[in-house]
PDB file of C-alpha atoms in Angstrom:
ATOM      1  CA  UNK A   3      13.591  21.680  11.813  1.00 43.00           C
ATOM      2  CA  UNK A   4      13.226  23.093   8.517  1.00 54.00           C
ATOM      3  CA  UNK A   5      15.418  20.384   6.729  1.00 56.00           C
ATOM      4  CA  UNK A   6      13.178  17.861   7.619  1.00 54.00           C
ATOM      5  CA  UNK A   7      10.116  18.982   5.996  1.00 65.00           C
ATOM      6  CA  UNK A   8      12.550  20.032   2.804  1.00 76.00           C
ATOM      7  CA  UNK A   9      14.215  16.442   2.917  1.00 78.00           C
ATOM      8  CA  UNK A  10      11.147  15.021   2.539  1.00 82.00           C
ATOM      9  CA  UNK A  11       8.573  17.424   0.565  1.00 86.00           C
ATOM     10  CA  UNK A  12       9.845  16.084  -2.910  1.00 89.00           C
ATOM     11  CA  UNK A  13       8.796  12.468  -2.299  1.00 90.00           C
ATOM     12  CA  UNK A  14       5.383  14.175  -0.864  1.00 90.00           C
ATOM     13  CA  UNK A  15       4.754  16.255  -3.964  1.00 90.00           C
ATOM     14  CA  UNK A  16       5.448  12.924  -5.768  1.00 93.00           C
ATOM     15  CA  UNK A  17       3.268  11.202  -3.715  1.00 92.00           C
ATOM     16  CA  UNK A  18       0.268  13.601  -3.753  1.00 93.00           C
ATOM     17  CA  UNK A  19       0.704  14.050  -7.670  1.00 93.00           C
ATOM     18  CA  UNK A  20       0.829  10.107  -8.356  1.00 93.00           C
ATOM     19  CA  UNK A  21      -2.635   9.742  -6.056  1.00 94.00           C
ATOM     20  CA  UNK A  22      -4.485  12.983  -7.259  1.00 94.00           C
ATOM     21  CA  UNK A  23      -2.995  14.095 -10.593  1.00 91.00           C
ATOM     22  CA  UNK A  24      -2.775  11.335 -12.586  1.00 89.00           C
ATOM     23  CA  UNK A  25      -6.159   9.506 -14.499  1.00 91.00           C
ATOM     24  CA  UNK A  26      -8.072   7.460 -13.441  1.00 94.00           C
ATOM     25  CA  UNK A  27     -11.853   5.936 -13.122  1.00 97.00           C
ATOM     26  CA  UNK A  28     -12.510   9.060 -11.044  1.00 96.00           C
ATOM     27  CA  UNK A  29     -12.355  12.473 -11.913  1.00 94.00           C
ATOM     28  CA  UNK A  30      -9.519  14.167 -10.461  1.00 94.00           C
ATOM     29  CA  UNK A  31     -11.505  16.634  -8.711  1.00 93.00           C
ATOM     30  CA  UNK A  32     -13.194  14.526  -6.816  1.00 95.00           C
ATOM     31  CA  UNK A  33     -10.066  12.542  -5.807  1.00 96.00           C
ATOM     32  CA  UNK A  34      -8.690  16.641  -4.695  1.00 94.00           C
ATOM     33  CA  UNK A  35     -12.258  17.083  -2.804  1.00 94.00           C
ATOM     34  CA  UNK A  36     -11.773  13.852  -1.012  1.00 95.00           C
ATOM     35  CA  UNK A  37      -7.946  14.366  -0.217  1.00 95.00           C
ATOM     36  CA  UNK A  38      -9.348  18.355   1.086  1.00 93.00           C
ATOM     37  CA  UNK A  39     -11.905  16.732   3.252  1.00 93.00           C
ATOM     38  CA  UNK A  40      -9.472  14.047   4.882  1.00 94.00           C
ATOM     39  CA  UNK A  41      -6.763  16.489   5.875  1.00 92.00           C
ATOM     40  CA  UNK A  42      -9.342  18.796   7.724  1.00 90.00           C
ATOM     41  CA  UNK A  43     -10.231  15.940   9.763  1.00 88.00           C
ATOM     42  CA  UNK A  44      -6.740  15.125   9.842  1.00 84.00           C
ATOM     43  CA  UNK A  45      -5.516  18.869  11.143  1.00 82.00           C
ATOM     44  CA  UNK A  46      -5.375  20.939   8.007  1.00 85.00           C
ATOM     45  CA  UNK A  47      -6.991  24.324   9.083  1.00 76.00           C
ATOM     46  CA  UNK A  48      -9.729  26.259   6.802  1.00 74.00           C
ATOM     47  CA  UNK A  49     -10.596  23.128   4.357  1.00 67.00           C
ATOM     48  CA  UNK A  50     -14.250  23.140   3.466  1.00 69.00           C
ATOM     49  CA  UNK A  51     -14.267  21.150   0.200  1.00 66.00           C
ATOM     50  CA  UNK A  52     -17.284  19.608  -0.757  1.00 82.00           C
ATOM     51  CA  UNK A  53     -17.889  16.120  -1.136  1.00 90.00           C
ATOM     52  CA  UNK A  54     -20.705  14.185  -2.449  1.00 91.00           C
ATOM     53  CA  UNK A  55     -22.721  13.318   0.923  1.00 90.00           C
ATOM     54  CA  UNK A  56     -22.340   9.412  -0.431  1.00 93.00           C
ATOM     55  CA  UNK A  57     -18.754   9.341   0.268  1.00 95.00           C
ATOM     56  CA  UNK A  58     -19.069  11.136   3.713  1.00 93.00           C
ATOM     57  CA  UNK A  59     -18.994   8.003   5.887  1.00 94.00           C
ATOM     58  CA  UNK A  60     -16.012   6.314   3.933  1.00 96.00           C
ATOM     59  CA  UNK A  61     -14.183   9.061   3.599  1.00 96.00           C
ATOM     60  CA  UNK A  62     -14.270  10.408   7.223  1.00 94.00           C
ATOM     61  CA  UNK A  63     -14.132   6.577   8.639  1.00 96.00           C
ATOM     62  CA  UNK A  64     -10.896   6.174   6.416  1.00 96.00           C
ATOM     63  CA  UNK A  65      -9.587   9.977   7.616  1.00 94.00           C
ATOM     64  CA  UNK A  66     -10.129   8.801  11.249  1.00 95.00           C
ATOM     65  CA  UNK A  67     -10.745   5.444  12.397  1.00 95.00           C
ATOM     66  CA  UNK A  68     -10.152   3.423   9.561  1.00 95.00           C
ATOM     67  CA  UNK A  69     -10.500   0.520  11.588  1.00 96.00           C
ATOM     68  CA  UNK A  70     -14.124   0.767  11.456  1.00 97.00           C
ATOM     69  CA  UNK A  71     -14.635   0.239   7.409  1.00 96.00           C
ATOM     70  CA  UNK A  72     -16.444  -2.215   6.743  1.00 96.00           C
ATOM     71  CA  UNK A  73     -17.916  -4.084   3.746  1.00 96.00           C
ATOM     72  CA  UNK A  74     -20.872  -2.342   4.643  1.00 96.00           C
ATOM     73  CA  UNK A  75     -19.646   0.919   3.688  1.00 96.00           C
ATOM     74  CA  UNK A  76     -18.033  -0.851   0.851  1.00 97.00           C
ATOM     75  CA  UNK A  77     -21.111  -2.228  -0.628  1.00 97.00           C
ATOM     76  CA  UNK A  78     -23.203   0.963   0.074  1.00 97.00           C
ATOM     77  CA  UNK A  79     -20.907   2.843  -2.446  1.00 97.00           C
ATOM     78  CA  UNK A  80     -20.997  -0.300  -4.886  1.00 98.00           C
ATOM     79  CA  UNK A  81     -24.992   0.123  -4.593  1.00 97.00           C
ATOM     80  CA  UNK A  82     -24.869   3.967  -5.277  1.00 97.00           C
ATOM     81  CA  UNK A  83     -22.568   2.889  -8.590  1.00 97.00           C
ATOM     82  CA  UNK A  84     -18.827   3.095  -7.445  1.00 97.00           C
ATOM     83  CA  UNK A  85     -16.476   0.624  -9.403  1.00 98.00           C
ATOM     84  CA  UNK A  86     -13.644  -1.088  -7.148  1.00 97.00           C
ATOM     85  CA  UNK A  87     -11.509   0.897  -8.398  1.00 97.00           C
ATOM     86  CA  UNK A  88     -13.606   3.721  -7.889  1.00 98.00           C
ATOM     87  CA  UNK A  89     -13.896   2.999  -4.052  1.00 98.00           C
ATOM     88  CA  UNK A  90      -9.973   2.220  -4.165  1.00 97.00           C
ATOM     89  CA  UNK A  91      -9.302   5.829  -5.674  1.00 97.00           C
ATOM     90  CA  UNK A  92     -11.207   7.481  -3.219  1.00 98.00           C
ATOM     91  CA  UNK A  93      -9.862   5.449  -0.055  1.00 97.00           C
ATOM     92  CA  UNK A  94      -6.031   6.244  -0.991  1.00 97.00           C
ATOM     93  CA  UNK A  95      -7.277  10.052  -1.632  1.00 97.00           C
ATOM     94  CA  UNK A  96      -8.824   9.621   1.563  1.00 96.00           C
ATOM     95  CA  UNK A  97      -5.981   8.195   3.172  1.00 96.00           C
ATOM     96  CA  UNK A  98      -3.576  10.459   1.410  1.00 96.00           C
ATOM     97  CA  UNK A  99      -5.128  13.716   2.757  1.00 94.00           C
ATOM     98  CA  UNK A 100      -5.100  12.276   6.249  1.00 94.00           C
ATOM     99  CA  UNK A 101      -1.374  11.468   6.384  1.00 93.00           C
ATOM    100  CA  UNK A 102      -1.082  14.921   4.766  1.00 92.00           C
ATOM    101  CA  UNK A 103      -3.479  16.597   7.265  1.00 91.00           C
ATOM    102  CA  UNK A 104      -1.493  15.140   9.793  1.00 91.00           C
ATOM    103  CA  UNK A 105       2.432  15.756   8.763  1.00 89.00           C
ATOM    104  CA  UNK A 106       1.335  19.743   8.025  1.00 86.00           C
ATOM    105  CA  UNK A 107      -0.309  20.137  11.556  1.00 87.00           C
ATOM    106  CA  UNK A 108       3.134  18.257  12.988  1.00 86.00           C
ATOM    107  CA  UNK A 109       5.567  20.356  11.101  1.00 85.00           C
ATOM    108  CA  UNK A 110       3.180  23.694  12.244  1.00 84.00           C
ATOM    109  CA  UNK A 111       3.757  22.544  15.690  1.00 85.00           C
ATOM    110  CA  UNK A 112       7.816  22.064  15.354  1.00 84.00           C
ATOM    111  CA  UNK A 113       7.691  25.506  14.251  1.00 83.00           C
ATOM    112  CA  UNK A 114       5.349  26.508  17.231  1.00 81.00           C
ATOM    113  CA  UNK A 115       2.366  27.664  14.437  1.00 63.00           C
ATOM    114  CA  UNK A 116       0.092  25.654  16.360  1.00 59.00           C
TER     115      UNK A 116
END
């Protein structure tokens, strides 16, 4: 079971580095914040990050029932002075730490962690 997570935890470290460690319009703190915040909901244990209360609905909508965004919740964040590519940042962060959240809690229960 242990090969699995290995065969695949360089092109995850790539991943997570291209989304939350390279520039952009946002700072990369926040993008780390939001990515925290999406893989609690998503199963990652002890994450408390803090995230500006703004982005709470996006964020946890994208983390867990992305389904439900809206342009709504789009055009809230545009009002409160997100760019595009602002809001696009923070959705892949968001969606990033929820895949993340996700494949951690799976791989914890392979190795009967969970």
């Amino acid at each position: 079971m242990g090969a699995m997570s290995e065969r695949y935890s360089g092109l995850v470290h790539r991943l997570r580095d291209a989304v939350l460690g390279t520039s952009g319009v946002t700072e990369a703190s926040l993008r780390a914040a939001v990515e925290a915040r999406a893989a609690g909901l998503g199963g990652r244990p002890g994450v408390e990050p803090g995230v500006p209360a703004v982005l709470s609905t996006l964020v946890d909508k994208v983390a867990q029932q992305p389904f439900r965004v809206t342009d709504g919740d789009v055009q809230a964040l545009r009002q409160a002075g997100y760019s595009e590519d602002a809001i696009f940042e923070i959705t892949a962060s968001a969606a990033l730490g929820a895949g993340l959240g996700r494949l951690e809690r799976g791989l914890a229960a392979l190795k009967g962690a969970v």
